[in-house]
mmCIF file of C-alpha atoms in Angstrom:
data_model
loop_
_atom_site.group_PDB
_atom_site.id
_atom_site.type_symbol
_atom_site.label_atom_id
_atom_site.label_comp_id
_atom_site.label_asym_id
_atom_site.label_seq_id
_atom_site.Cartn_x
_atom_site.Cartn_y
_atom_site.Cartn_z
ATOM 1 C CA UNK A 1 144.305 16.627 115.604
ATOM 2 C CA UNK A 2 143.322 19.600 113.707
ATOM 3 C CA UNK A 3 144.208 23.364 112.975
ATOM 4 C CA UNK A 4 143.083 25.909 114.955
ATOM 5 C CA UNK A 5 143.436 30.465 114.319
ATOM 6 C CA UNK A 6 143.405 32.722 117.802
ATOM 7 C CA UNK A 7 142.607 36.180 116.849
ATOM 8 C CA UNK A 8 144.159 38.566 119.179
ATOM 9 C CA UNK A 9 144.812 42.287 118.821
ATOM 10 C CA UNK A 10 147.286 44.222 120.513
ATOM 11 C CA UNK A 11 148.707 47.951 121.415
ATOM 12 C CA UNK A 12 151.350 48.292 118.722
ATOM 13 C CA UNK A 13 153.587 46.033 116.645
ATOM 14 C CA UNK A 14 156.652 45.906 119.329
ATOM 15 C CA UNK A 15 154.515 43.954 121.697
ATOM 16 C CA UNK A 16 152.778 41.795 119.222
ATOM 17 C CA UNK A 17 155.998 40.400 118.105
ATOM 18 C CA UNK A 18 157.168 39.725 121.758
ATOM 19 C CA UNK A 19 154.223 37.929 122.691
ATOM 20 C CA UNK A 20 154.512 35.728 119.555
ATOM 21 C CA UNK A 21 158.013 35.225 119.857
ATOM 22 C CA UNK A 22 157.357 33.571 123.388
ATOM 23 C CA UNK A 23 154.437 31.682 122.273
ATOM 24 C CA UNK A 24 156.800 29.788 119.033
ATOM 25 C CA UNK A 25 159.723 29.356 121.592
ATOM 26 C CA UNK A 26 157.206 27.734 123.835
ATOM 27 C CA UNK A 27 155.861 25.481 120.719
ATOM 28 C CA UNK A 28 152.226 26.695 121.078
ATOM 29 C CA UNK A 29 151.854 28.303 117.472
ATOM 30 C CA UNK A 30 153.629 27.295 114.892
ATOM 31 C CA UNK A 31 153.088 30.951 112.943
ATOM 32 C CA UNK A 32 151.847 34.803 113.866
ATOM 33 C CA UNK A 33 150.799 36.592 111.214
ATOM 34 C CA UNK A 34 150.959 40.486 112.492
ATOM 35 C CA UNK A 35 149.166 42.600 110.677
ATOM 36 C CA UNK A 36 148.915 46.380 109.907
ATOM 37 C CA UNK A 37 147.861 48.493 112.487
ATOM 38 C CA UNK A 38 143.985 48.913 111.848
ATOM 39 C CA UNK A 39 141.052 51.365 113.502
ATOM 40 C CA UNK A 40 139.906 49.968 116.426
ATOM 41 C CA UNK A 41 136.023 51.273 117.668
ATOM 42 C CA UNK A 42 134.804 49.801 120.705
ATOM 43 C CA UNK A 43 133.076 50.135 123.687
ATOM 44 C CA UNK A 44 134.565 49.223 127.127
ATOM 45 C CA UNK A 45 133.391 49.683 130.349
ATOM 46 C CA UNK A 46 130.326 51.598 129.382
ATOM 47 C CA UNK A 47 132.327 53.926 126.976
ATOM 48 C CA UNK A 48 132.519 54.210 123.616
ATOM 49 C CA UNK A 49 136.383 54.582 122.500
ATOM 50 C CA UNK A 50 138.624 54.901 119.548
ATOM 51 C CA UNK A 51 142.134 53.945 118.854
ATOM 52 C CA UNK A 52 145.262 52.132 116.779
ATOM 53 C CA UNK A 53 145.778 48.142 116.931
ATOM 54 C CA UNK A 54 147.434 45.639 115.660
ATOM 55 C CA UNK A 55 145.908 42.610 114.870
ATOM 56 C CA UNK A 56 147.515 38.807 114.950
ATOM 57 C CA UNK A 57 146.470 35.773 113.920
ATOM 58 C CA UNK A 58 148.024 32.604 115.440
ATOM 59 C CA UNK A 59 147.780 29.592 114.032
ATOM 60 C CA UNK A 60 148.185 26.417 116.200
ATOM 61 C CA UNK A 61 146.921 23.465 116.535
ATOM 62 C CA UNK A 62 144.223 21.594 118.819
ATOM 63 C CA UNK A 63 145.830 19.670 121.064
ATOM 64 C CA UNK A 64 147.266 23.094 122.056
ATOM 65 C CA UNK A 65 144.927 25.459 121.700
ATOM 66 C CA UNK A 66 143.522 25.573 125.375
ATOM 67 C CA UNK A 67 147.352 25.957 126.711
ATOM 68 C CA UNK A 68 148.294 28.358 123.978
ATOM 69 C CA UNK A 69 145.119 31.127 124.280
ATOM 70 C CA UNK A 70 146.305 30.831 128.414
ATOM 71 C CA UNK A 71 149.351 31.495 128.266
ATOM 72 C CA UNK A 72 148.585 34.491 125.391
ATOM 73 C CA UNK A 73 146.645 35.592 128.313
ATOM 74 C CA UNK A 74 149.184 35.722 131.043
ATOM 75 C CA UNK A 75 151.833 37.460 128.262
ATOM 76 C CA UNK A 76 148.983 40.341 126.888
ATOM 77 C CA UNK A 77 149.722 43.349 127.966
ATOM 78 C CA UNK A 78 146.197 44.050 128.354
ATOM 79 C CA UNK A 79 144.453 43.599 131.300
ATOM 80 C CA UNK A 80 141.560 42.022 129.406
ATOM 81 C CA UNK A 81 142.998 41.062 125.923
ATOM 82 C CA UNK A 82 140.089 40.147 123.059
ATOM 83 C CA UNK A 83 141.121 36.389 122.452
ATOM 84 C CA UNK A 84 139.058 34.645 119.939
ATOM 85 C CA UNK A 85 139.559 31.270 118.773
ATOM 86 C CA UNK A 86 138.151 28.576 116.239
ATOM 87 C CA UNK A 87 138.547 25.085 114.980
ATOM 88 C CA UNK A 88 139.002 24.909 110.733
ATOM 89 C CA UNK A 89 140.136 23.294 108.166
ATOM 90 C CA UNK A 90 143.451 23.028 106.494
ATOM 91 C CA UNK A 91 145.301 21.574 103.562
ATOM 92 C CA UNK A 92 146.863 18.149 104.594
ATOM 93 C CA UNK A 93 150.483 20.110 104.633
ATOM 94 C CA UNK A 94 149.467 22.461 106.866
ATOM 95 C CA UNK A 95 147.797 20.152 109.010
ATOM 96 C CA UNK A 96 150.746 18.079 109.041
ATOM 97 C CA UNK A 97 153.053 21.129 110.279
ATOM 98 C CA UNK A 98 150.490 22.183 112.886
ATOM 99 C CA UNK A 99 150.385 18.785 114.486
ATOM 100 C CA UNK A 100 153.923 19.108 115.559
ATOM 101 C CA UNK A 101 153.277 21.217 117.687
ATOM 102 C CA UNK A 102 152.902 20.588 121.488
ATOM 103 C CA UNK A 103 155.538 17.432 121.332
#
């Protein structure tokens, strides 16, 4: 077992916090770090855009990570949320807390 981070942004605070407060309760992150709402400049469906996000970074744990970035798919508000994820490394504490998750 090992850490894991899903990046993930989202419309506004309110709804970052509801969707993280579902995935703890459901023991698939063990912390969301929301952070302050930053410029977003993209291009979607052919269009360039501009707008206000908030950002949050999940951290979890392998042996959930495949169950957690699902179900922070089918709780996004988004039709088509952003979800990034990646393996790392992580002090022996923190490895030790993110391995309880998931039972």
């Amino acid at each position: 077992m090992s850490a894991a981070m899903i990046w993930c942004p989202f419309a506004d605070e309110e709804s970052a916090a509801k969707v993280a407060g579902r995935l703890l309760d459901e023991e698939l992150i063990a912390c969301a770090n929301i952070l302050a709402p930053m410029r977003s400049l993209y291009r979607w469906n052919g269009e360039r855009g501009e707008g206000t996000e908030t950002g949050v970074i999940f951290k979890t744990d392998t042996s959930v990570l495949d169950r957690a970035q699902t179900r922070l798919a089918e709780l996004h508000p988004y039709d088509e949320p952003a979800i990034l994820s990646w393996r790392c490394d992580a002090s022996p504490g923190t490895a030790a807390w993110l391995a309880k998750l998931g039972g």
